[in-house]
Amino acid sequence: MKKYKNYIIGTGILIIGIFLGSIFSSDKNSSTTTSDEHDLVQDPVTKLWTCSMHPQIKMEKPGNCPICGMELIPLDEDSTGENVASNEIVFTEEAMQLANIQTYTVQSAAANKEIRLLGKVQPDERKLYSQVSHIPGRIERLYVNFTGEKVHRGQRIVRVYSPDLITAQKELFEAIKSKDIYPQLYTASRNKLKLWKLSDAQISAIEKSGKVQEQIDILSDYTGYVMKRNVELGDHIMTGSNLFDIANLSTVWVMFEAYETDIPWIHIGDKVSFTIQALPGRKFNGKVTYVDPFVSSSTRVAKVRVEVKNPSNKLLPEMYANGIINAKLRTLKNAIVIPKSAVLWTGKRAVVYIKVPHQKIHSFTYKEIVLGQDMGDLYIVKEGLKEGDIIATNGVYRIDASAQLMGQKSMMNPEGGKISTGGHAGMDMGDKTTSSKGSDMSKNTEVKVQKEVDHTNMNKRIEVKKEFKNQLNTVFNAYLKLKDALVKGNNNLAKNTANEIVKTITSVDMKLLTNPEAHNHWMVIQKEVLSSAKAITSSNLDMQRSHFKHLSAHLIKAVKLFGVNQTVYEQFCPMADDNKGAYWMSLNKDIKNPYLNADMRTCGEVKNIIK
């Protein structure tokens, strides 16, 4: 009986232990759950969720950040301690570093600009002469036989047989016999020969000989170099016939080409420093003596003339020249200037992001400005900024993208509100959507994020204005010069022509592209072509050819999309770029390969004809 009693007591103790253990275990599990779920509980004051990298995101429910995709965290009211306006785009210190956002303090400065010009040496047009014959007859002898020969004033250049001259000599001899009686007749006979440009020495020699000379030498009226010989031995010539074109090269003109955006900076009297490719190591100086009042409709450039003395005749016509003008905008002394990288330009408006002066956070606001003159790496600002403002200069596109996703004012959406980003002109790119409700900007706002698409997948021709097509044609012509320089394997010439591409493509007026699709395409193409062209200006030949491949790929797309009013041959070499292959463009079917050396210049084939 006692034994059964012990069993009963033991069983009771076991039941009580199990019961107490379940209670303590339940409390412990409850505590653990609370601890584990603590990070997912809304802040008791704000009851909102935010992103650690993009604190401008504020939502009522947990989820992922619509900008970067990171998991949202509770928003702590005391995390900043600063009042943030609804139109500010806020970044944490970590976000600033990841986006590589840099700022610049707006300053006023003198409106100075270094203008680089390309040009050629040309003869001074005021010293171009036509050596004509003043005597009719037949050429019996040429003393000057070839183009480029130097002649001097008074030098014999041709000998002619002239019946009229024979008659005039006979008249002179008759006048000599009666010159004491009729001195006027003698003087008139001599003057007749002088009108035919015979010198006094020649006339005196005729008188002294007393014989009629059937042939006479014509003397040069000018000093210079023969540019063109217009007669041959035995030719019959008339009075006024052009025998030779002669150029005096004691002074020459260097005719530079200035793009229309640079013309307001250039004035008569500006000093120009230039070098000649054919004369390395030598530096020449001159002054602007003339600026063409007309801009070429095809090349969009105006001629700038520099007059230079050339006593040693080292500067020869058609030599290439590279000039620099340190120009000043005389109409503006102190200007507000900002780096170009700070400006987002749509063609219709220019946008910058101004930093708001907070202590603990970084935030920016949208600002439209009015741009003035282009200063190379800087812009003059006419309206919208003042000295001391702090603006973003690097990472501006990231700020603008954040503004778009928040429904704030942005480059392509100046009114603000929900928009779609990425892709081209609303085309279906296979998008994914992240929804959020109850942000501090608006309720039930849907933020749509689309995948980017490469513009090179587009091939349909887009109609654009004639002015834009002409400007693109100027870029294309500069591209052909670069291609020819690489065909020749000329590193320095390639650098110069790449500089020309940089100038022409930055001069293209995007305001002419009113079609959003065309505008989006061109922004991508311009950025890539400009980057490759700048890289070519500071690379060796092998790297130049590598960058040229990338440049060609994007410019080919521009030609296909917009056209250049010319038939263009798209050519391909499978052996270029270590047998990876590369394309280029040409105006001829004949293959002249810019990627390989001279022994492989004809490697390649025409892949496409762009009409």
Coordinates of C-alpha atoms in Angstrom, one line a residue:
M1 CA 0.0 0.0 0.0
K2 CA 2.8 2.3 0.9
K3 CA 4.5 1.4 -2.5
Y4 CA 1.4 2.6 -4.4
K5 CA 1.2 5.8 -2.4
N6 CA 4.8 6.7 -3.4
Y7 CA 3.9 6.1 -7.1
I8 CA 0.9 8.5 -6.8
I9 CA 3.0 11.2 -5.1
G10 CA 5.7 10.9 -7.8
T11 CA 3.2 11.1 -10.6
G12 CA 1.7 14.2 -9.1
I13 CA 5.1 15.9 -8.7
L14 CA 5.8 15.1 -12.4
I15 CA 2.5 16.6 -13.6
I16 CA 3.1 19.8 -11.5
G17 CA 6.7 20.1 -13.0
I18 CA 5.4 19.7 -16.5
F19 CA 2.8 22.4 -15.9
L20 CA 5.3 24.9 -14.3
G21 CA 7.8 24.2 -17.1
S22 CA 5.2 25.0 -19.8
I23 CA 4.4 28.3 -18.2
F24 CA 8.1 29.4 -17.9
S25 CA 8.8 28.2 -21.4
S26 CA 5.8 30.2 -22.8
D27 CA 7.1 33.4 -21.1
K28 CA 10.5 32.8 -22.5
N29 CA 9.3 32.2 -26.0
S30 CA 7.1 35.3 -25.8
S31 CA 10.1 37.4 -24.7
T32 CA 12.2 36.0 -27.5
T33 CA 9.6 36.7 -30.1
T34 CA 9.2 40.3 -28.9
S35 CA 13.0 40.8 -29.0
D36 CA 13.2 39.3 -32.5
E37 CA 10.4 41.4 -33.9
H38 CA 11.4 44.6 -32.2
D39 CA 13.2 46.0 -35.4
L40 CA 10.0 45.6 -37.4
V41 CA 7.8 47.7 -35.1
Q42 CA 6.8 51.2 -36.2
D43 CA 8.2 54.1 -34.3
P44 CA 5.5 54.9 -31.7
V45 CA 5.6 58.6 -32.6
T46 CA 6.0 58.8 -36.4
K47 CA 4.5 55.4 -37.2
L48 CA 6.4 55.6 -40.5
W49 CA 9.1 53.6 -42.3
T50 CA 12.1 55.0 -44.1
C51 CA 15.2 53.9 -46.0
S52 CA 18.6 54.2 -44.3
M53 CA 20.1 55.3 -47.6
H54 CA 17.3 57.5 -48.8
P55 CA 15.6 59.2 -45.8
Q56 CA 13.3 61.1 -48.0
I57 CA 11.3 57.9 -48.4
K58 CA 8.5 57.7 -45.7
M59 CA 5.9 55.0 -45.8
E60 CA 3.2 53.7 -43.5
K61 CA 4.0 50.0 -44.1
P62 CA 7.3 48.0 -44.2
G63 CA 8.8 46.9 -47.5
N64 CA 11.6 47.8 -49.8
C65 CA 12.9 51.2 -50.8
P66 CA 11.6 52.1 -54.3
I67 CA 14.9 53.8 -55.1
C68 CA 17.6 51.3 -54.0
G69 CA 15.5 48.2 -53.0
M70 CA 16.9 48.1 -49.5
E71 CA 14.6 46.9 -46.6
L72 CA 12.9 49.8 -44.9
I73 CA 13.5 50.7 -41.2
P74 CA 11.4 52.5 -38.6
L75 CA 11.6 56.3 -38.9
D76 CA 12.8 57.9 -35.6
E77 CA 11.5 61.4 -35.1
D78 CA 14.7 62.4 -33.4
S79 CA 17.0 60.9 -36.0
T80 CA 17.7 64.3 -37.6
G81 CA 16.3 67.0 -35.3
E82 CA 15.9 69.3 -38.3
N83 CA 12.9 70.4 -40.3
V84 CA 13.0 69.1 -43.9
A85 CA 10.8 70.8 -46.5
S86 CA 8.6 68.7 -48.7
N87 CA 10.5 69.7 -51.8
E88 CA 13.9 68.6 -50.5
I89 CA 15.7 65.5 -51.7
V90 CA 17.5 64.1 -48.7
F91 CA 20.6 62.0 -48.5
T92 CA 22.5 60.5 -45.6
E93 CA 26.2 60.7 -45.3
E94 CA 26.4 57.1 -46.5
A95 CA 24.2 57.8 -49.5
M96 CA 26.3 60.9 -50.4
Q97 CA 29.4 58.7 -50.5
L98 CA 27.8 55.9 -52.4
A99 CA 26.4 58.3 -55.0
N100 CA 29.7 60.1 -55.1
I101 CA 27.9 63.4 -54.8
Q102 CA 30.2 66.4 -54.8
T103 CA 29.4 70.1 -54.4
Y104 CA 30.7 73.5 -55.6
T105 CA 30.3 77.0 -54.1
V106 CA 29.1 79.4 -56.8
Q107 CA 31.6 82.2 -57.4
S108 CA 31.9 85.3 -59.6
A109 CA 34.8 85.5 -61.9
A110 CA 36.1 87.3 -65.1
A111 CA 34.5 85.9 -68.2
N112 CA 37.6 84.4 -69.7
K113 CA 37.8 81.4 -72.1
E114 CA 40.6 79.5 -73.9
I115 CA 39.5 79.0 -77.4
R116 CA 41.3 76.4 -79.5
L117 CA 41.2 76.8 -83.3
L118 CA 42.1 74.7 -86.3
G119 CA 43.2 76.4 -89.5
K120 CA 45.4 76.5 -92.5
V121 CA 48.1 78.9 -93.9
Q122 CA 46.9 80.8 -96.9
P123 CA 48.5 83.4 -99.2
D124 CA 47.8 87.0 -98.5
E125 CA 45.0 87.8 -101.0
R126 CA 46.3 91.3 -101.3
K127 CA 49.6 89.9 -102.7
L128 CA 48.2 87.6 -105.3
Y129 CA 49.1 88.8 -108.8
S130 CA 48.3 87.9 -112.4
Q131 CA 51.3 88.5 -114.7
V132 CA 49.8 89.5 -118.0
S133 CA 51.3 90.2 -121.4
H134 CA 51.1 93.8 -122.7
I135 CA 52.2 92.7 -126.2
P136 CA 50.3 90.5 -128.6
G137 CA 52.4 87.8 -130.3
R138 CA 53.7 84.3 -130.1
I139 CA 55.8 82.8 -127.3
E140 CA 59.2 81.8 -128.5
R141 CA 60.8 81.0 -125.2
L142 CA 59.9 80.3 -121.6
Y143 CA 62.3 81.5 -118.9
V144 CA 60.0 80.3 -116.1
N145 CA 59.2 76.6 -116.7
F146 CA 57.4 75.2 -113.6
T147 CA 55.0 76.0 -110.8
G148 CA 56.6 77.0 -107.5
E149 CA 59.6 78.8 -109.1
K150 CA 60.5 82.1 -107.5
V151 CA 60.6 85.2 -109.7
H152 CA 61.7 88.8 -109.0
R153 CA 60.5 92.1 -110.3
G154 CA 62.2 92.9 -113.6
Q155 CA 63.2 89.3 -114.3
R156 CA 62.8 87.9 -117.8
I157 CA 59.9 85.4 -117.8
V158 CA 59.1 84.8 -121.6
R159 CA 60.3 85.9 -125.0
V160 CA 57.7 86.7 -127.7
Y161 CA 57.7 87.4 -131.4
S162 CA 55.4 90.3 -132.1
P163 CA 54.6 91.9 -135.6
D164 CA 53.1 94.8 -133.8
L165 CA 56.4 95.3 -131.9
I166 CA 58.4 95.3 -135.2
T167 CA 56.1 98.0 -136.6
A168 CA 56.5 100.1 -133.5
Q169 CA 60.3 99.8 -133.7
K170 CA 60.3 101.0 -137.3
E171 CA 58.2 104.0 -136.2
L172 CA 60.8 104.7 -133.5
F173 CA 63.7 104.7 -136.0
E174 CA 61.9 107.1 -138.3
A175 CA 61.1 109.4 -135.4
I176 CA 64.8 109.4 -134.3
K177 CA 65.8 110.7 -137.8
S178 CA 63.6 113.8 -137.3
K179 CA 63.6 114.2 -133.5
D180 CA 65.3 117.6 -133.8
I181 CA 62.4 118.8 -136.0
Y182 CA 59.6 116.8 -134.4
P183 CA 60.6 115.9 -130.8
Q184 CA 57.0 115.2 -129.9
L185 CA 56.9 112.4 -132.5
Y186 CA 60.0 110.8 -131.0
T187 CA 58.6 111.0 -127.5
A188 CA 55.3 109.5 -128.6
S189 CA 57.2 106.6 -130.3
R190 CA 59.1 105.8 -127.1
N191 CA 55.9 106.1 -124.9
K192 CA 54.2 103.6 -127.2
L193 CA 56.9 101.0 -126.3
K194 CA 56.7 102.0 -122.6
L195 CA 52.9 101.3 -122.7
W196 CA 53.8 97.7 -123.7
K197 CA 55.9 97.5 -120.5
L198 CA 59.3 97.7 -122.2
S199 CA 61.8 99.2 -119.8
D200 CA 63.9 102.3 -120.6
A201 CA 66.9 100.0 -120.8
Q202 CA 65.3 97.8 -123.4
I203 CA 64.2 100.9 -125.5
S204 CA 67.7 102.5 -125.2
A205 CA 69.2 99.1 -126.3
I206 CA 66.9 99.1 -129.4
E207 CA 67.9 102.7 -130.3
K208 CA 71.6 102.0 -129.8
S209 CA 71.5 98.8 -131.9
G210 CA 69.7 100.6 -134.8
K211 CA 68.2 97.3 -135.8
V212 CA 64.7 96.1 -135.5
Q213 CA 64.4 93.2 -133.0
E214 CA 61.9 90.6 -134.1
Q215 CA 61.7 89.1 -130.5
I216 CA 61.5 90.8 -127.2
D217 CA 61.7 89.7 -123.6
I218 CA 58.7 90.3 -121.2
L219 CA 59.8 91.2 -117.7
S220 CA 58.0 90.3 -114.5
D221 CA 56.1 93.0 -112.8
Y222 CA 56.1 91.3 -109.4
T223 CA 58.2 89.4 -106.9
G224 CA 56.9 86.1 -105.6
Y225 CA 56.3 82.4 -106.3
V226 CA 54.6 81.0 -109.5
M227 CA 51.3 79.4 -108.3
K228 CA 50.2 78.5 -111.8
R229 CA 51.7 78.6 -115.3
N230 CA 49.0 79.4 -117.9
V231 CA 50.9 79.3 -121.2
E232 CA 53.1 76.9 -123.2
L233 CA 55.8 77.4 -125.7
G234 CA 54.4 78.4 -129.1
D235 CA 51.1 79.8 -127.7
H236 CA 49.7 82.9 -129.4
I237 CA 48.8 85.5 -126.8
M238 CA 46.8 88.7 -126.9
T239 CA 47.2 91.9 -125.0
G240 CA 46.1 91.2 -121.4
S241 CA 46.6 87.4 -121.6
N242 CA 47.4 85.9 -118.2
L243 CA 50.8 84.3 -118.3
F244 CA 51.4 83.3 -114.7
D245 CA 49.7 83.5 -111.3
I246 CA 52.2 84.8 -108.7
A247 CA 52.0 84.9 -104.9
N248 CA 54.2 87.0 -102.7
L249 CA 54.6 85.1 -99.4
S250 CA 56.5 87.7 -97.5
T251 CA 53.3 87.9 -95.4
V252 CA 50.7 85.1 -95.1
W253 CA 47.3 84.7 -93.6
V254 CA 46.4 81.9 -91.2
M255 CA 42.7 81.2 -91.7
F256 CA 41.2 79.6 -88.6
E257 CA 37.7 78.2 -88.3
A258 CA 35.7 79.4 -85.2
Y259 CA 32.5 77.7 -84.2
E260 CA 29.5 80.0 -83.9
T261 CA 29.4 79.6 -80.1
D262 CA 33.0 81.0 -80.0
I263 CA 32.4 84.0 -82.3
P264 CA 31.1 86.4 -79.5
W265 CA 34.4 85.8 -77.7
I266 CA 36.7 86.7 -80.6
H267 CA 37.6 90.3 -81.4
I268 CA 39.9 92.1 -83.8
G269 CA 43.2 92.7 -82.1
D270 CA 43.1 89.6 -79.9
K271 CA 46.4 87.9 -79.6
V272 CA 46.7 84.4 -81.1
S273 CA 49.4 81.9 -80.3
F274 CA 49.7 79.0 -82.8
T275 CA 51.9 76.1 -83.9
I276 CA 52.4 74.6 -87.3
Q277 CA 52.2 70.8 -87.5
A278 CA 55.0 70.8 -90.2
L279 CA 57.3 72.9 -88.0
P280 CA 57.3 71.1 -84.6
G281 CA 58.9 73.0 -81.7
R282 CA 58.2 76.4 -83.1
K283 CA 55.7 78.8 -81.8
F284 CA 54.2 81.7 -83.7
N285 CA 52.2 84.7 -82.6
G286 CA 49.9 87.1 -84.3
K287 CA 46.7 89.2 -83.9
V288 CA 43.2 88.8 -85.2
T289 CA 42.8 91.2 -88.2
Y290 CA 39.4 90.0 -89.4
V291 CA 36.4 88.0 -88.3
D292 CA 34.1 86.7 -91.0
P293 CA 30.6 88.4 -90.6
F294 CA 29.0 85.2 -92.1
V295 CA 28.7 81.7 -90.7
S296 CA 28.9 78.8 -93.2
S297 CA 25.5 77.1 -93.5
S298 CA 27.2 73.7 -94.1
T299 CA 30.0 73.8 -91.5
R300 CA 28.6 76.2 -89.0
V301 CA 31.9 78.0 -88.7
A302 CA 33.2 81.5 -89.5
K303 CA 36.7 82.4 -90.7
V304 CA 39.1 84.2 -88.3
R305 CA 42.2 85.7 -90.0
V306 CA 45.6 86.2 -88.5
E307 CA 48.2 88.1 -90.5
V308 CA 51.8 86.9 -90.0
K309 CA 55.1 88.1 -91.4
N310 CA 57.0 85.4 -93.2
P311 CA 60.4 86.7 -94.1
S312 CA 62.0 83.2 -94.2
N313 CA 59.2 81.7 -96.2
K314 CA 58.8 78.8 -93.8
L315 CA 55.0 79.2 -93.6
L316 CA 53.7 77.6 -96.8
P317 CA 50.1 77.7 -98.1
E318 CA 47.9 74.7 -96.9
M319 CA 50.0 74.0 -93.8
Y320 CA 47.8 73.0 -90.8
A321 CA 47.9 75.3 -87.8
N322 CA 46.6 74.9 -84.2
G323 CA 45.8 78.2 -82.5
I324 CA 44.9 79.3 -79.0
I325 CA 43.1 82.6 -78.1
N326 CA 42.8 83.5 -74.4
A327 CA 39.6 85.4 -75.0
K328 CA 37.6 87.7 -72.8
L329 CA 33.9 88.6 -73.1
R330 CA 34.2 92.3 -73.1
T331 CA 30.5 93.0 -72.4
L332 CA 30.7 91.2 -69.0
K333 CA 33.3 91.9 -66.3
N334 CA 32.2 89.7 -63.3
A335 CA 30.0 86.8 -64.1
I336 CA 28.5 84.0 -62.0
V337 CA 30.2 80.8 -63.3
I338 CA 29.5 77.1 -62.6
P339 CA 31.0 73.8 -63.8
K340 CA 29.2 72.2 -66.8
S341 CA 28.9 69.0 -64.8
A342 CA 26.5 70.8 -62.5
V343 CA 23.9 71.5 -65.2
L344 CA 21.2 69.1 -66.5
W345 CA 20.1 70.6 -69.8
T346 CA 17.1 69.4 -71.6
G347 CA 17.3 71.8 -74.5
K348 CA 14.4 73.8 -73.2
R349 CA 15.6 74.5 -69.7
A350 CA 18.8 74.2 -67.6
V351 CA 18.5 72.6 -64.1
V352 CA 20.8 72.6 -61.1
Y353 CA 20.3 71.2 -57.5
I354 CA 21.1 73.6 -54.7
K355 CA 22.3 72.2 -51.3
V356 CA 20.1 73.2 -48.4
P357 CA 22.2 74.3 -45.3
H358 CA 21.3 71.5 -42.8
Q359 CA 23.7 70.4 -40.0
K360 CA 23.1 66.7 -39.8
I361 CA 21.7 65.7 -43.2
H362 CA 22.4 66.5 -46.8
S363 CA 19.5 67.7 -49.0
F364 CA 19.0 69.4 -52.3
T365 CA 16.3 71.4 -54.0
Y366 CA 15.5 71.7 -57.7
K367 CA 16.3 75.0 -59.4
E368 CA 15.9 76.2 -63.0
I369 CA 18.5 78.7 -64.3
V370 CA 19.2 80.7 -67.4
L371 CA 22.6 79.9 -69.0
G372 CA 24.8 82.5 -70.6
Q373 CA 28.0 81.9 -72.7
D374 CA 29.9 78.7 -72.8
M375 CA 33.3 79.0 -71.2
G376 CA 34.7 75.6 -72.1
D377 CA 34.4 73.6 -68.8
L378 CA 32.2 76.3 -67.3
Y379 CA 28.9 78.1 -68.0
I380 CA 28.0 81.7 -67.3
V381 CA 24.7 81.9 -65.4
K382 CA 22.5 84.8 -66.3
E383 CA 19.7 84.1 -63.9
G384 CA 18.8 81.7 -61.0
L385 CA 22.0 81.6 -58.9
K386 CA 23.9 84.0 -56.7
E387 CA 27.4 84.0 -55.3
G388 CA 27.8 81.7 -52.3
D389 CA 25.1 79.2 -53.4
I390 CA 26.3 75.5 -53.0
I391 CA 25.3 73.3 -55.9
A392 CA 25.9 69.6 -56.8
T393 CA 28.5 69.0 -59.5
N394 CA 28.9 65.3 -59.4
G395 CA 26.1 62.7 -59.0
V396 CA 23.5 65.2 -60.2
Y397 CA 21.8 62.6 -62.3
R398 CA 21.4 60.4 -59.1
I399 CA 19.8 63.4 -57.3
D400 CA 17.4 63.9 -60.3
A401 CA 16.5 60.3 -60.4
S402 CA 15.6 60.3 -56.7
A403 CA 13.5 63.4 -57.3
Q404 CA 11.6 61.7 -60.1
L405 CA 10.9 58.6 -58.0
M406 CA 9.6 60.8 -55.2
G407 CA 7.3 62.7 -57.6
Q408 CA 9.3 65.9 -57.0
K409 CA 10.2 68.4 -59.7
S410 CA 13.0 67.0 -61.9
M411 CA 14.7 67.6 -65.2
M412 CA 12.2 65.8 -67.4
N413 CA 9.2 66.6 -65.2
P414 CA 9.4 70.2 -64.1
E415 CA 5.8 70.1 -62.7
G416 CA 6.5 67.1 -60.4
G417 CA 4.1 64.2 -59.9
K418 CA 4.2 60.5 -60.7
I419 CA 6.2 59.7 -63.9
S420 CA 7.9 56.7 -65.5
T421 CA 11.6 56.6 -65.7
G422 CA 14.1 54.7 -67.8
G423 CA 13.5 53.4 -71.3
H424 CA 12.7 55.5 -74.3
A425 CA 9.6 57.7 -74.6
G426 CA 7.2 55.4 -72.7
M427 CA 8.1 52.2 -74.6
D428 CA 7.4 48.9 -72.9
M429 CA 10.8 47.8 -71.6
G430 CA 9.6 45.1 -69.2
D431 CA 9.0 47.0 -66.0
K432 CA 8.5 46.1 -62.4
T433 CA 6.4 48.0 -60.0
T434 CA 6.9 48.8 -56.3
S435 CA 3.8 50.3 -54.5
S436 CA 3.7 52.2 -51.3
K437 CA 0.9 53.9 -49.4
G438 CA 0.9 56.8 -47.1
S439 CA 4.2 58.6 -47.7
D440 CA 4.5 62.1 -46.6
M441 CA 4.4 63.4 -50.2
S442 CA 1.1 61.8 -51.2
K443 CA -1.3 59.0 -50.3
N444 CA -1.6 55.8 -52.4
T445 CA 1.4 56.8 -54.6
E446 CA 2.6 54.2 -57.0
V447 CA 6.3 54.5 -57.9
K448 CA 7.1 52.8 -61.2
V449 CA 10.7 51.7 -61.9
Q450 CA 11.6 50.5 -65.4
K451 CA 14.6 48.6 -66.7
E452 CA 17.0 50.6 -68.9
V453 CA 17.2 49.7 -72.5
D454 CA 20.2 50.3 -74.7
H455 CA 19.4 52.8 -77.4
T456 CA 21.4 50.8 -79.9
N457 CA 18.4 48.4 -80.2
M458 CA 16.6 51.2 -82.0
N459 CA 16.9 51.4 -85.8
K460 CA 13.8 53.2 -87.0
R461 CA 14.5 56.6 -88.6
I462 CA 13.3 59.5 -86.6
E463 CA 12.3 62.7 -88.3
V464 CA 14.2 65.8 -87.0
K465 CA 14.6 69.4 -88.0
K466 CA 16.9 70.3 -90.9
E467 CA 19.0 72.5 -88.6
F468 CA 19.8 69.5 -86.3
K469 CA 20.6 67.3 -89.2
N470 CA 23.0 69.9 -90.6
Q471 CA 24.7 70.1 -87.2
L472 CA 25.0 66.3 -87.0
N473 CA 26.5 66.4 -90.5
T474 CA 29.2 68.7 -89.2
V475 CA 30.0 66.1 -86.4
F476 CA 30.0 63.4 -89.1
N477 CA 32.4 65.3 -91.3
A478 CA 34.8 65.7 -88.3
Y479 CA 34.4 61.9 -87.7
L480 CA 35.5 61.2 -91.3
K481 CA 38.7 63.3 -90.7
L482 CA 39.4 61.2 -87.6
K483 CA 38.9 58.0 -89.5
D484 CA 41.3 59.2 -92.2
A485 CA 43.9 60.1 -89.6
L486 CA 43.7 56.6 -88.1
V487 CA 44.0 55.1 -91.6
K488 CA 47.3 57.0 -91.9
G489 CA 48.3 56.0 -88.4
N490 CA 48.9 59.7 -87.5
N491 CA 48.6 60.0 -83.8
N492 CA 48.8 63.8 -83.6
L493 CA 46.4 64.4 -86.4
A494 CA 43.9 62.0 -84.7
K495 CA 44.2 64.0 -81.5
N496 CA 43.4 67.2 -83.4
T497 CA 40.5 65.8 -85.3
A498 CA 39.1 64.3 -82.1
N499 CA 39.2 67.8 -80.6
E500 CA 37.2 68.9 -83.6
I501 CA 34.6 66.2 -82.8
V502 CA 34.5 67.4 -79.1
K503 CA 33.8 71.0 -80.3
T504 CA 31.2 70.1 -83.0
I505 CA 29.2 67.7 -80.8
T506 CA 29.0 70.0 -77.9
S507 CA 27.8 72.7 -80.3
V508 CA 24.8 70.6 -81.4
D509 CA 21.6 72.4 -80.2
M510 CA 19.4 69.9 -78.4
K511 CA 16.6 72.5 -78.4
L512 CA 16.0 71.5 -82.0
L513 CA 14.9 68.0 -80.8
T514 CA 11.3 68.5 -79.8
N515 CA 10.5 64.8 -80.1
P516 CA 11.1 63.2 -76.6
E517 CA 12.2 59.9 -78.2
A518 CA 14.8 61.7 -80.3
H519 CA 15.9 63.8 -77.4
N520 CA 16.5 60.7 -75.2
H521 CA 18.4 58.9 -77.9
W522 CA 20.7 61.9 -78.6
M523 CA 21.5 62.5 -74.9
V524 CA 22.9 59.0 -74.7
I525 CA 24.7 59.2 -78.0
Q526 CA 26.2 62.6 -77.3
K527 CA 27.5 61.5 -73.9
E528 CA 29.2 58.4 -75.3
V529 CA 30.7 60.1 -78.4
L530 CA 32.0 63.0 -76.3
S531 CA 33.6 60.6 -73.8
S532 CA 35.4 58.6 -76.5
A533 CA 36.5 61.7 -78.4
K534 CA 38.0 63.2 -75.3
A535 CA 39.8 59.9 -74.6
I536 CA 41.3 59.9 -78.1
T537 CA 42.8 63.4 -77.6
S538 CA 45.1 62.0 -74.9
S539 CA 45.9 58.5 -76.0
N540 CA 48.5 56.6 -78.1
L541 CA 47.5 55.2 -81.5
D542 CA 46.5 51.7 -80.2
M543 CA 44.2 53.2 -77.6
Q544 CA 42.9 55.8 -80.1
R545 CA 41.7 52.9 -82.3
S546 CA 40.1 51.2 -79.3
H547 CA 38.1 54.4 -78.4
F548 CA 37.3 54.9 -82.1
K549 CA 35.4 51.6 -82.1
H550 CA 33.2 52.8 -79.2
L551 CA 32.8 56.2 -80.8
S552 CA 31.8 54.7 -84.2
A553 CA 29.2 52.3 -82.7
H554 CA 27.3 55.3 -81.2
L555 CA 27.7 57.7 -84.1
I556 CA 26.6 55.0 -86.5
K557 CA 23.4 54.8 -84.5
A558 CA 23.0 58.5 -84.7
V559 CA 23.4 58.4 -88.5
K560 CA 20.8 55.6 -88.7
L561 CA 18.4 57.4 -86.4
F562 CA 18.6 60.9 -87.8
G563 CA 20.4 60.8 -91.2
V564 CA 23.1 63.1 -92.5
N565 CA 21.9 63.9 -96.0
Q566 CA 24.6 61.6 -97.5
T567 CA 24.8 58.0 -98.5
V568 CA 27.0 56.4 -95.9
Y569 CA 28.7 53.0 -96.1
E570 CA 28.8 51.0 -92.8
Q571 CA 31.9 48.8 -93.0
F572 CA 33.2 46.0 -90.8
C573 CA 36.6 44.3 -90.2
P574 CA 36.5 40.9 -88.4
M575 CA 40.2 41.2 -87.5
A576 CA 40.0 44.5 -85.7
D577 CA 40.2 44.7 -81.9
D578 CA 42.1 41.4 -81.5
N579 CA 39.7 39.6 -83.9
K580 CA 36.6 40.8 -82.0
G581 CA 35.7 42.9 -85.0
A582 CA 34.8 46.6 -85.3
Y583 CA 32.6 48.8 -87.5
W584 CA 33.3 52.3 -89.0
M585 CA 31.7 54.6 -91.6
S586 CA 32.8 55.9 -94.9
L587 CA 31.5 57.8 -97.9
N588 CA 33.1 55.4 -100.3
K589 CA 32.8 51.7 -101.0
D590 CA 36.5 51.2 -101.1
I591 CA 37.9 49.8 -97.8
K592 CA 40.4 51.9 -95.9
N593 CA 40.7 50.2 -92.5
P594 CA 41.3 52.6 -89.6
Y595 CA 42.0 49.8 -87.1
L596 CA 44.9 48.0 -88.7
N597 CA 48.3 49.0 -90.0
A598 CA 49.1 49.8 -93.7
D599 CA 49.7 46.2 -94.8
M600 CA 46.1 45.3 -93.8
R601 CA 44.5 48.6 -94.9
T602 CA 42.1 46.8 -97.3
C603 CA 40.8 44.3 -94.7
G604 CA 37.0 44.6 -94.3
E605 CA 33.7 44.7 -96.2
V606 CA 30.6 46.9 -96.6
K607 CA 28.0 45.6 -94.2
N608 CA 25.2 48.2 -94.7
I609 CA 24.3 51.2 -96.8
I610 CA 22.7 54.1 -94.8
K611 CA 20.7 56.2 -97.2

